[in-house]
mmCIF file of C-alpha atoms and ligand atoms in Angstrom:
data_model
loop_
_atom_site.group_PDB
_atom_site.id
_atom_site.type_symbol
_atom_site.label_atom_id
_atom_site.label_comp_id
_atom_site.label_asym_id
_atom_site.label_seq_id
_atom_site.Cartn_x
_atom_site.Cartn_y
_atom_site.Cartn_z
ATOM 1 C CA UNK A 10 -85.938 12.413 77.131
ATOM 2 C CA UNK A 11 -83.861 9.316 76.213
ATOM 3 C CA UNK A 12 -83.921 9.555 72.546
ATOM 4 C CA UNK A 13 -82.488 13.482 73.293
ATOM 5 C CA UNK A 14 -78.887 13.610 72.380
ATOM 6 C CA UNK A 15 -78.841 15.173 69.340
ATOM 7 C CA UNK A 16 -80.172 19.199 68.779
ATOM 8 C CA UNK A 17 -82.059 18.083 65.756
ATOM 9 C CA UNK A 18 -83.258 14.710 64.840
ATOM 10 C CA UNK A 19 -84.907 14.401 61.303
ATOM 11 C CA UNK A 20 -86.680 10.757 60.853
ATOM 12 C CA UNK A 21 -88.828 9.164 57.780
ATOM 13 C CA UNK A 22 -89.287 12.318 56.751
ATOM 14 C CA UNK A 23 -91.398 13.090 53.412
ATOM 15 C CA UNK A 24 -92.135 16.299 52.237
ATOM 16 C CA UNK A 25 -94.632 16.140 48.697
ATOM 17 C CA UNK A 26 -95.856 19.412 46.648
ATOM 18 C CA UNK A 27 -99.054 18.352 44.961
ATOM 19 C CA UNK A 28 -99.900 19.830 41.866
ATOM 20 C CA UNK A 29 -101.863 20.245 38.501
ATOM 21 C CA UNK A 30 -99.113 18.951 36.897
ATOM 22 C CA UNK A 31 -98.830 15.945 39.190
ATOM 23 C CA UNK A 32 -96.551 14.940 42.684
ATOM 24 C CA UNK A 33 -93.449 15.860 43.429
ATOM 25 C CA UNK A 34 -91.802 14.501 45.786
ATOM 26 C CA UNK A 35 -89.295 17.011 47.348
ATOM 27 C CA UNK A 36 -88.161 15.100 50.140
ATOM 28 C CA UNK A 37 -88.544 11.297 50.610
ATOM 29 C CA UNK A 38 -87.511 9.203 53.361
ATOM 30 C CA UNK A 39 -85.088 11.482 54.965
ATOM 31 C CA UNK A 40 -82.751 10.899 57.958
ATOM 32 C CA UNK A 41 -80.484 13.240 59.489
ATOM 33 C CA UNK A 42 -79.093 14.462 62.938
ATOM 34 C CA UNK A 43 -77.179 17.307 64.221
ATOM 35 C CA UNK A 44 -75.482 17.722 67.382
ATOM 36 C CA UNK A 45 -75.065 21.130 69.219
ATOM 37 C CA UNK A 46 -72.291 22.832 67.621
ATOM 38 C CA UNK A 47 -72.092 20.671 65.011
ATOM 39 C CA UNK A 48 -72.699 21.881 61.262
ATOM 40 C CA UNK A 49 -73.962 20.072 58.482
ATOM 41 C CA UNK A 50 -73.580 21.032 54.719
ATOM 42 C CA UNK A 51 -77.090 20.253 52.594
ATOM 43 C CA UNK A 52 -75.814 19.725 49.373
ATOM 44 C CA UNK A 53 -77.201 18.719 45.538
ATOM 45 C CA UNK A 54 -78.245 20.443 42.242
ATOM 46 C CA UNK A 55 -80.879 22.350 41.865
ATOM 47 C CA UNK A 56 -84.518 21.089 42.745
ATOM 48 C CA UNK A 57 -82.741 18.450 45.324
ATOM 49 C CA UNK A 58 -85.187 19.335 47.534
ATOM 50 C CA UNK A 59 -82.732 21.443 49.717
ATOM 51 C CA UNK A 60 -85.046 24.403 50.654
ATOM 52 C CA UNK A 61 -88.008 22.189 50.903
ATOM 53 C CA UNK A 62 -85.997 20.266 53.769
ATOM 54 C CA UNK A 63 -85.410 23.668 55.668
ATOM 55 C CA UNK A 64 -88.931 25.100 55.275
ATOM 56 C CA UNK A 65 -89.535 21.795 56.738
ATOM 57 C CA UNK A 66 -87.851 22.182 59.570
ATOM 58 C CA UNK A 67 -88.903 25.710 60.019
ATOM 59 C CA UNK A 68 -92.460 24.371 59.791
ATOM 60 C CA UNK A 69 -92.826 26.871 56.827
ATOM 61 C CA UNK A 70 -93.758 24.108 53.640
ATOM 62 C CA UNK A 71 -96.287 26.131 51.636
ATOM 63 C CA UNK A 72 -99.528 24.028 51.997
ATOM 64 C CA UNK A 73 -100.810 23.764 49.725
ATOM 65 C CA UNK A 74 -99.209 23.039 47.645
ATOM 66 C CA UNK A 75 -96.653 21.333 49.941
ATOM 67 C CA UNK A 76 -97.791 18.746 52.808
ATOM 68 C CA UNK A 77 -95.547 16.686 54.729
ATOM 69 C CA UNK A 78 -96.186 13.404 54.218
ATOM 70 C CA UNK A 79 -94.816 11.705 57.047
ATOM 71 C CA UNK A 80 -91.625 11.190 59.002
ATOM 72 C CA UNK A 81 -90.485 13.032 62.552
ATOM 73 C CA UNK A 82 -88.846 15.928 63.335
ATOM 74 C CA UNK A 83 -87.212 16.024 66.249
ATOM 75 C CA UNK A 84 -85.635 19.509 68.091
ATOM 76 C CA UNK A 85 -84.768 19.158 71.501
ATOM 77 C CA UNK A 86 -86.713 15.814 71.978
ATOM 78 C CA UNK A 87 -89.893 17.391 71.286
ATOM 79 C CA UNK A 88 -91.823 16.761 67.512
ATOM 80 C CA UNK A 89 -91.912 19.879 65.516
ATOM 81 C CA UNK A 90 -94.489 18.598 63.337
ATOM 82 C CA UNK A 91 -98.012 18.675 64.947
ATOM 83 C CA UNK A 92 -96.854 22.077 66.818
ATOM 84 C CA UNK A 93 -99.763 24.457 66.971
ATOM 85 C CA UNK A 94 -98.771 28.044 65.340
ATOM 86 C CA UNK A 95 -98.459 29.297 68.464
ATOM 87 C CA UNK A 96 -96.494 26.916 69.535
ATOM 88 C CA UNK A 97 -94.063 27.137 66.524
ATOM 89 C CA UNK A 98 -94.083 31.199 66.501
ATOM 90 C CA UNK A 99 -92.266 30.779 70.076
ATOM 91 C CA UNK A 100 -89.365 28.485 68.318
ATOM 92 C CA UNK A 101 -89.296 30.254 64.570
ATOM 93 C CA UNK A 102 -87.340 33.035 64.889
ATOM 94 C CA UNK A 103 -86.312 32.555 68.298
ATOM 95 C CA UNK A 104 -84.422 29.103 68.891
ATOM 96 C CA UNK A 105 -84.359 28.057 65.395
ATOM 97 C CA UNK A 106 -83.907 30.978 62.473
ATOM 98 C CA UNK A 107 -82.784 31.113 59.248
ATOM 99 C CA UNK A 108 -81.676 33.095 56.051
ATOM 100 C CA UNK A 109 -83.148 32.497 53.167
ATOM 101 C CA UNK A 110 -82.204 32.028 49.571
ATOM 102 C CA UNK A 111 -82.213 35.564 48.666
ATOM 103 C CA UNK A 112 -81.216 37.247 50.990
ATOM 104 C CA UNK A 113 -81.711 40.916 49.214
ATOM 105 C CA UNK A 114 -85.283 40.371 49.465
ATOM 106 C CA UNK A 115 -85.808 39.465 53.203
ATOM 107 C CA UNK A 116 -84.638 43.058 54.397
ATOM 108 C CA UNK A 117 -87.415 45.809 54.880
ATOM 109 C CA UNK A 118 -86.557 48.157 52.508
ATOM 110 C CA UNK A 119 -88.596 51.151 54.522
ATOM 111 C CA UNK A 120 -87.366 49.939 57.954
ATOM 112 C CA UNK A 121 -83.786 50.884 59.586
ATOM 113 C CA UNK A 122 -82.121 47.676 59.763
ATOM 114 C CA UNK A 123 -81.658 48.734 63.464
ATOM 115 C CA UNK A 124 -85.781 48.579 64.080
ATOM 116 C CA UNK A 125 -85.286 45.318 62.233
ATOM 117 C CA UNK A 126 -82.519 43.182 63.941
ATOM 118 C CA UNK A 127 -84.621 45.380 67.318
ATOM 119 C CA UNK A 128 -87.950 44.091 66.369
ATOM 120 C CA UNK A 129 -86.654 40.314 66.600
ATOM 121 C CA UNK A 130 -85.359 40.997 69.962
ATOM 122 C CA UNK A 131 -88.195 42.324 71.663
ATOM 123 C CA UNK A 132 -90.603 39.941 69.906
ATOM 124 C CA UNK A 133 -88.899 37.096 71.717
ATOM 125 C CA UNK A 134 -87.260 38.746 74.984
ATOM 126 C CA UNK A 135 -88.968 41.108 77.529
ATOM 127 C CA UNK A 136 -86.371 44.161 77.023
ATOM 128 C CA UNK A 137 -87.486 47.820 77.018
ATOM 129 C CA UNK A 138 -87.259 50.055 73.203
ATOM 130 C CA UNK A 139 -83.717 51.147 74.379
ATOM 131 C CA UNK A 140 -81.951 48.069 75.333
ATOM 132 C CA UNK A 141 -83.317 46.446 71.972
ATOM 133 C CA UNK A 142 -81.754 49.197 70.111
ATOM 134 C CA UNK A 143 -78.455 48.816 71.769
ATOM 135 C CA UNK A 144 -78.371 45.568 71.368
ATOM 136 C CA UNK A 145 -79.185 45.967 67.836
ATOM 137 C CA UNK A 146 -76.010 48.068 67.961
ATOM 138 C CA UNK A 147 -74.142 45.182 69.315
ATOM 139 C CA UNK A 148 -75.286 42.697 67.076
ATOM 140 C CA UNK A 149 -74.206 44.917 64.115
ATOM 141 C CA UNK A 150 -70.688 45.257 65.810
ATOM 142 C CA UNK A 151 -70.623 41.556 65.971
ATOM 143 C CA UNK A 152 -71.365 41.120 62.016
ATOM 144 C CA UNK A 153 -68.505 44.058 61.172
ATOM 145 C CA UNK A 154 -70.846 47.117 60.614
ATOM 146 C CA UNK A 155 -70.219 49.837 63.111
ATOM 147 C CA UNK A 156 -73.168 50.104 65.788
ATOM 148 C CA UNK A 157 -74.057 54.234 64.501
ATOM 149 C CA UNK A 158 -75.279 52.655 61.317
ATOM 150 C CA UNK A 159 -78.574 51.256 63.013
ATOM 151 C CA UNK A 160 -80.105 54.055 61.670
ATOM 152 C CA UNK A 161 -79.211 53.564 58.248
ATOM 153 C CA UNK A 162 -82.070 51.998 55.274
ATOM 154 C CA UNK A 163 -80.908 48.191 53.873
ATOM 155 C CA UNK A 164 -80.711 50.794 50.542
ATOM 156 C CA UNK A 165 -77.516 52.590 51.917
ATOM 157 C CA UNK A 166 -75.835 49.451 52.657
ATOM 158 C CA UNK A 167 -73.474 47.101 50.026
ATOM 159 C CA UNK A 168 -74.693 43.650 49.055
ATOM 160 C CA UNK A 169 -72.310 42.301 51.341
ATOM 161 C CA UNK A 170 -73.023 44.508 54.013
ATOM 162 C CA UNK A 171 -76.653 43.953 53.592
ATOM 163 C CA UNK A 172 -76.202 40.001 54.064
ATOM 164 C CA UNK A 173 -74.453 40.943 57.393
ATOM 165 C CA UNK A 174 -77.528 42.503 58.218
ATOM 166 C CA UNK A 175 -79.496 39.213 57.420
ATOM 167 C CA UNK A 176 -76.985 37.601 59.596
ATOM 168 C CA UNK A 177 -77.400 39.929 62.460
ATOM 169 C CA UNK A 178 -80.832 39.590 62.522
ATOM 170 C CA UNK A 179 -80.991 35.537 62.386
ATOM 171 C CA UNK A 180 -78.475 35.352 65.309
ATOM 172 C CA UNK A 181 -80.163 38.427 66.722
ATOM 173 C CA UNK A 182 -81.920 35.815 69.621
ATOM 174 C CA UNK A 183 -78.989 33.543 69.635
ATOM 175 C CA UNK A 184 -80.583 30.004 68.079
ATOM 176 C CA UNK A 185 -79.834 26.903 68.629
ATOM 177 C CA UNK A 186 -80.184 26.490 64.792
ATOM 178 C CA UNK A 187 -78.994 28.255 62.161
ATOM 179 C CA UNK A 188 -80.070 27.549 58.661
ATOM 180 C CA UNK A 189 -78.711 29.080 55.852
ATOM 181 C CA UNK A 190 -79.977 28.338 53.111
ATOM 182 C CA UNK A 191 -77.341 29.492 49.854
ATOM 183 C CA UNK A 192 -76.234 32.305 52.089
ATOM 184 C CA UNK A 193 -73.202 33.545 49.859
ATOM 185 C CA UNK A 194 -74.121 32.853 46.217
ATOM 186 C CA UNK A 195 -75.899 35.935 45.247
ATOM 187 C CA UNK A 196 -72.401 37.948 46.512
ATOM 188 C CA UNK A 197 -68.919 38.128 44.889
ATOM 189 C CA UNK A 198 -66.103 36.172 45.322
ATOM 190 C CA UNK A 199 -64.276 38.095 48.264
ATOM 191 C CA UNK A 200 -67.326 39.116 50.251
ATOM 192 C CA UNK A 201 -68.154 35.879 49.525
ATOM 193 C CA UNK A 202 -64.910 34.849 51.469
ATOM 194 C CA UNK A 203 -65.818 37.495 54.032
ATOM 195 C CA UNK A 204 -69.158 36.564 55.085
ATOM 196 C CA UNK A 205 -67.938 32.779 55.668
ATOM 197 C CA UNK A 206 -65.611 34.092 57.733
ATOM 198 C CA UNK A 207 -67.862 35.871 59.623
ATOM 199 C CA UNK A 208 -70.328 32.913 60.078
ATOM 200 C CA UNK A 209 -67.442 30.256 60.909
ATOM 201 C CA UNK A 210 -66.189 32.753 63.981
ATOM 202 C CA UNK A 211 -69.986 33.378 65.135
ATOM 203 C CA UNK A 212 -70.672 29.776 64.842
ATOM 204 C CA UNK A 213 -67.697 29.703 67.547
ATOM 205 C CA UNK A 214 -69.074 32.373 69.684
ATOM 206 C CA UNK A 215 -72.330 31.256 69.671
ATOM 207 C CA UNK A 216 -71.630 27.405 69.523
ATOM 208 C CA UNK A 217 -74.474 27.669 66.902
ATOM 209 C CA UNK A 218 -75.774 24.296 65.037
ATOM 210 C CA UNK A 219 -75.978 24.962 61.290
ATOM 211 C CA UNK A 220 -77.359 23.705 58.145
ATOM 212 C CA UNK A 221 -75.375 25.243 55.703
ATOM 213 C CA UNK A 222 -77.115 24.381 51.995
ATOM 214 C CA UNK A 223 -74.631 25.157 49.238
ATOM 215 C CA UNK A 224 -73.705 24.255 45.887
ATOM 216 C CA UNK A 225 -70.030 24.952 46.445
ATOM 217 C CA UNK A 226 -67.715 21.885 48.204
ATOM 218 C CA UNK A 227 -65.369 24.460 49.412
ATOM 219 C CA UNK A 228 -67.836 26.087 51.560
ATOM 220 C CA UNK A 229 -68.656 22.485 52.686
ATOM 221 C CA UNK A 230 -64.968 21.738 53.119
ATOM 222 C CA UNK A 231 -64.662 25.163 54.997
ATOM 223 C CA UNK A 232 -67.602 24.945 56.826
ATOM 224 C CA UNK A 233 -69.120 21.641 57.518
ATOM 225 C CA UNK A 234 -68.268 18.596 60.065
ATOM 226 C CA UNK A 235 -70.932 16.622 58.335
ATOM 227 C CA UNK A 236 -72.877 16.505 55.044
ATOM 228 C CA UNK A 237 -75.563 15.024 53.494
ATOM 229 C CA UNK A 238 -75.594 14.639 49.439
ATOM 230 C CA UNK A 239 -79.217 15.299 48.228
ATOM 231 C CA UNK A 240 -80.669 13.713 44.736
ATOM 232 C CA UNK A 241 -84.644 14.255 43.403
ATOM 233 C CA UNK A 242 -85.270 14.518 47.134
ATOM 234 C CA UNK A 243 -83.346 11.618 48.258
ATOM 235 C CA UNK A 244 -80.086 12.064 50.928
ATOM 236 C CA UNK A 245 -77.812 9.422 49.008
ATOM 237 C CA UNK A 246 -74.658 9.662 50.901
ATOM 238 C CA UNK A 247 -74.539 11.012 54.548
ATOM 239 C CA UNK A 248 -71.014 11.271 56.525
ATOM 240 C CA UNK A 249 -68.573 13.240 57.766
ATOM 241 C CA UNK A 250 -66.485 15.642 55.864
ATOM 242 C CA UNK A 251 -63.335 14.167 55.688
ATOM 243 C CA UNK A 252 -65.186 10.519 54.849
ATOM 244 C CA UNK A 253 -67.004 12.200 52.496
ATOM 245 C CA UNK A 254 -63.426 13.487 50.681
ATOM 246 C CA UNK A 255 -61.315 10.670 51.337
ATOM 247 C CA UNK A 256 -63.934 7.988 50.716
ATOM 248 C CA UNK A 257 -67.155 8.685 48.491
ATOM 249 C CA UNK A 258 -69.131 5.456 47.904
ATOM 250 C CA UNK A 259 -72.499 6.598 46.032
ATOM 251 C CA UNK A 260 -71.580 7.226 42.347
ATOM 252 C CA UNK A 261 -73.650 10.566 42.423
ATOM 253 C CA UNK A 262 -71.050 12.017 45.281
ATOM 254 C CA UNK A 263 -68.003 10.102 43.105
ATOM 255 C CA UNK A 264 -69.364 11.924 40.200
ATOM 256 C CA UNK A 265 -70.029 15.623 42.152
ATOM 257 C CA UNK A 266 -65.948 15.524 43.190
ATOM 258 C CA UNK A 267 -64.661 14.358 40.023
ATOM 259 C CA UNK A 268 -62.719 11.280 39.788
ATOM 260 C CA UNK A 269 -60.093 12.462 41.995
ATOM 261 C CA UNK A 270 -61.269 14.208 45.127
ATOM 262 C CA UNK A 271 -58.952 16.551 46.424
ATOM 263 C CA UNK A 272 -59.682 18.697 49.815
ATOM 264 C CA UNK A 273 -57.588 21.297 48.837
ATOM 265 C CA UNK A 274 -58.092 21.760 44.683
ATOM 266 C CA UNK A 275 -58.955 24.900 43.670
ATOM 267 C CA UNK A 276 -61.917 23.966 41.529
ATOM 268 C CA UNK A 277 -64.485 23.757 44.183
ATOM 269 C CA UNK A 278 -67.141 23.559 42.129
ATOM 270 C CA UNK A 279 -69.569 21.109 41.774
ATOM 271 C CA UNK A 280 -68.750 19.009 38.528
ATOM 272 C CA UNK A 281 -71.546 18.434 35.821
ATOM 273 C CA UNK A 282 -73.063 15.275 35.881
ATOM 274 C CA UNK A 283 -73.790 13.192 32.399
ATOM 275 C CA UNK A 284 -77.563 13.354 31.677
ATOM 276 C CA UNK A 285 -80.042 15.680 33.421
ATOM 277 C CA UNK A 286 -81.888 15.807 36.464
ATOM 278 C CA UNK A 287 -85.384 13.726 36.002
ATOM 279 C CA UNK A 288 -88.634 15.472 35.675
ATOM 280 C CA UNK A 289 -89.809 16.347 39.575
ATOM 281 C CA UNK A 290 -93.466 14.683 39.066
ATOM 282 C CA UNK A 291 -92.227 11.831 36.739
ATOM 283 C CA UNK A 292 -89.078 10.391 38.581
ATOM 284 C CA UNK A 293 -87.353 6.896 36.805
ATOM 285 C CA UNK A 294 -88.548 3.773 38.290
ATOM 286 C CA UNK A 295 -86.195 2.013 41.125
ATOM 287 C CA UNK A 296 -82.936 4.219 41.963
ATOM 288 C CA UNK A 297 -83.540 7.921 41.101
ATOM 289 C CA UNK A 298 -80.525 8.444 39.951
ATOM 290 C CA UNK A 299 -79.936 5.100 37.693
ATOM 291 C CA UNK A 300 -80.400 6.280 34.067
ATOM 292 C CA UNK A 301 -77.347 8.803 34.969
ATOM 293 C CA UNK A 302 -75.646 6.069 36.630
ATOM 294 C CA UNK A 303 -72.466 4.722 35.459
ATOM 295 C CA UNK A 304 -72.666 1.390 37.880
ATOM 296 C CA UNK A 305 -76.317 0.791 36.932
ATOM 297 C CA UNK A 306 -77.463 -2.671 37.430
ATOM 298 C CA UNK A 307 -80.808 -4.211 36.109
ATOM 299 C CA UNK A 308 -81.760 -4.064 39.721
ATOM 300 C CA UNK A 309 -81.763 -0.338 40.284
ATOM 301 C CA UNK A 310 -84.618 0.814 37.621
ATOM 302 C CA UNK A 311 -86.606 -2.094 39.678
ATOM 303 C CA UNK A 312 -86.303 -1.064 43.272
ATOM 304 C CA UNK A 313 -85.515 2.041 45.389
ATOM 305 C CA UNK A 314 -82.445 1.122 47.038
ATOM 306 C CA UNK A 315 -82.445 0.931 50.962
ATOM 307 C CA UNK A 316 -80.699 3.394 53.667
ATOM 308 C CA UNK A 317 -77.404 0.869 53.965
ATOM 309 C CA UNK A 318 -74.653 2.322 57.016
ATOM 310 C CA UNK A 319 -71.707 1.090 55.071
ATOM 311 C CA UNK A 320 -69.854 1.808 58.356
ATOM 312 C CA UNK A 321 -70.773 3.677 61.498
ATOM 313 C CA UNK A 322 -72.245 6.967 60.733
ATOM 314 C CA UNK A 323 -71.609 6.506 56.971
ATOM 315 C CA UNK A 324 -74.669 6.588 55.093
ATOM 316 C CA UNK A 325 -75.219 5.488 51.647
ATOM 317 C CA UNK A 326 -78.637 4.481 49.414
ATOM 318 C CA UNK A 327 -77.504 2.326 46.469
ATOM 319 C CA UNK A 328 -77.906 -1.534 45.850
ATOM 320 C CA UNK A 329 -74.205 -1.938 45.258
ATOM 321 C CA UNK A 330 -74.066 -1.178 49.042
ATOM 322 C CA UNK A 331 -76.650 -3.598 50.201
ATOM 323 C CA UNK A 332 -75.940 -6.971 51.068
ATOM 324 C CA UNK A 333 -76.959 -9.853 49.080
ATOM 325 C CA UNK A 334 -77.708 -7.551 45.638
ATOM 326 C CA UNK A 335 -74.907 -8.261 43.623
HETATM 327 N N1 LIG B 23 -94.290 25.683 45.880
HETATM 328 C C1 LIG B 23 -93.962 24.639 45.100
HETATM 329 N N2 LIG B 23 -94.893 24.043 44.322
HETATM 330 C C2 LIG B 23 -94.583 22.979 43.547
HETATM 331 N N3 LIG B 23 -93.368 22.431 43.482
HETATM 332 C C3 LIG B 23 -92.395 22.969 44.222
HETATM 333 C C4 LIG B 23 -92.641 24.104 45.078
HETATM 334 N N4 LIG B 23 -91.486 24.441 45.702
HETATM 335 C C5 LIG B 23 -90.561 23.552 45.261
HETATM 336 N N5 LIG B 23 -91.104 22.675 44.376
HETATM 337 C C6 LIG B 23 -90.418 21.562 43.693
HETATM 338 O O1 LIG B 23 -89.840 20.719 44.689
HETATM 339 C C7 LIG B 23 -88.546 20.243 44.273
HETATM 340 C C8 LIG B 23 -87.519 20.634 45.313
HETATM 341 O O2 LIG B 23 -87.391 22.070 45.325
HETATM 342 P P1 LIG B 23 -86.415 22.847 46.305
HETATM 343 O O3 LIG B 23 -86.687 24.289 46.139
HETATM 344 O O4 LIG B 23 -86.530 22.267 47.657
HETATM 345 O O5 LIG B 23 -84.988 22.476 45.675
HETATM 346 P P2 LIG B 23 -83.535 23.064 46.031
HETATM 347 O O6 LIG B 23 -82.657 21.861 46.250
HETATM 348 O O7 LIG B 23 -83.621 24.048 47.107
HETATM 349 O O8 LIG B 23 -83.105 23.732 44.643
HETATM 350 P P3 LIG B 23 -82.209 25.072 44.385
HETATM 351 O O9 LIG B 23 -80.777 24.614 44.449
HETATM 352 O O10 LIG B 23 -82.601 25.457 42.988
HETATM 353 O O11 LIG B 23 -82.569 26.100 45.393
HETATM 354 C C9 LIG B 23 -88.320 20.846 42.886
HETATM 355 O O12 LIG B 23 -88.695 19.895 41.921
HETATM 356 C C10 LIG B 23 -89.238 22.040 42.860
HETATM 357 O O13 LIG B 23 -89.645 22.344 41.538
HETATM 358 MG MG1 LIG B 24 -83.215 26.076 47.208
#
């Protein structure tokens, strides 16, 4: 297929919960690619619309209350959405897996987190009850928990150790696509460290892709060759890293970093933003983001500003960025 040269290929897509309490719109309009190897960082405040973009992917958008709207998604060429189940069950889990938010919950607390990271193997491979065990072994080895402890309950395990687990099951089939959705917030600072290690040298091995959504710019300056800057369901700035710290253009991103965006600084942290976010079903006329915005213009509360590529493969929706507004 012509259009095929990226691994994932996200297009127009809209993702909408519909509710009692009105529409939200969790994803509008979205655009993003990722190459094979290639990892980008999914980053905004809370209720961005980060998970709802990977549930997307995975095909997983509660419905209802959820519905995708519109848009393309794109793995290998071929249109995820419009998949039958079946269809999807053979790419879920298999080519494209992920690990979710909380990651303490997704472990089967009356399994052996061998049978686990096992059952994924044999659901999508034709090996025999032995060989998935010792693979499971393997895998564990991989992640930094020694292959005996395949026998061993999530329960026995640390919180650290247990998100290795998660790990080793979601590369368990070797994917294509890794999402990770938060994986190190609910863990401590050093096994925080640890586990990003861990992913960053699989990653390697495996020449995974990733989505890596985070709250934290130094995972995304650790981690990431691209990232995409997610407000009230919008991606307002899309580049590489290094663009993305030398040269912010959307206020929102300016405002994330500080005012002076440093690769290295210690305080990695995303910076509060003046103002709150907007209620989900009631969003501000125009530009999401312009009551909060510092370079509001009368424009922006009238319309939605456009995708504008300020320069190649730097992506940025605001009117101060698109010709003939100012
Ligand atoms: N099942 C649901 N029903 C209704 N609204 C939902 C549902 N799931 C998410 N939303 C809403 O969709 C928006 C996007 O939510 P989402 O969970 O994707 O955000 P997020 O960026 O992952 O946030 P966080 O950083 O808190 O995980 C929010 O306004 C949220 O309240
Ligand atoms: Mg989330």
């Amino acid at each position: 297929m012509s259009e095929n040269k990226h691994l994932l290929e996200i297009k127009n897509l809209s993702i909408h919960y519909i509710t009692n309490d009105g529409t939200v719109k969790a994803v509008e309009d979205m655009n993003l690619e990722i190459g094979t190897g290639e990892t980008l960082g999914l980053v905004g405040e809370t209720g961005a619309g980060k998970t709802t973009t990977a549930l997307g992917i995975m095909q997983l958008v509660p419905n209802p209350p959820g519905k995708i709207i519109g848009g393309e998604i794109f793995f290998e060429g071929e249109n995820l959405i419009g998949k039958t189940p079946v269809e999807i069950r053979k790419i879920r889990g298999n080519k494209i897996s992920m690990i979710f938010q909380d990651p303490m919950t997704s472990l089967n607390p009356v399994m052996t987190v061998g049978e686990q990271i096992a059952e994924v193997i044999k659901l999508h491979q034709s090996v025999n009850a032995k060989e998935a065990i010792e693979r499971s072994m393997a895998m564990l080895e991989k992640v930094g928990i020694p292959g005996e402890r395949h026998k061993d309950y999530p329960h026995q395990f640390s919180g650290g150790m247990r998100q290795r687990v998660v790990i080793a099951i979601a590369l368990a089939c070797n994917p294509q696509l890794l999402i990770a959705d938060e994986p190190t917030t609910a863990l401590d600072v050093t096994i925080q460290a640890q586990v990003l290690d861990l992913m960053k040298n699989l990653k390697k091995e495996f020449k995974t892709s990733m989505i890596m959504i985070t709250h934290d710019l130094g995972v995304v300056a650790e981690v990431c060759d691209k990232v995409a800057i997610m407000y009230a369901g919008n991606v307002i700035e899309y580049t590489d890293v290094k663009r993305l710290y030398t040269s912010p253009k959307h206020p929102y991103t300016i405002g994330l970093f500080g005012s002076i965006p440093d690769i290295n600084d210690d305080e990695d942290r995303l910076k509060p933003i003046k103002g709150l976010m907007p209620d989900p079903t009631d969003l501000p006329s125009g530009c999401p983001f312009h009551p909060r915005c510092p370079k509001a213009m009368s424009i922006c509360s009238e319309r939605k500003p456009l995708n504008t590529e300020i320069e190649p493969g730097h992506f940025v929706k605001c009117l101060l960025f698109e010709d003939g507004v100012k």
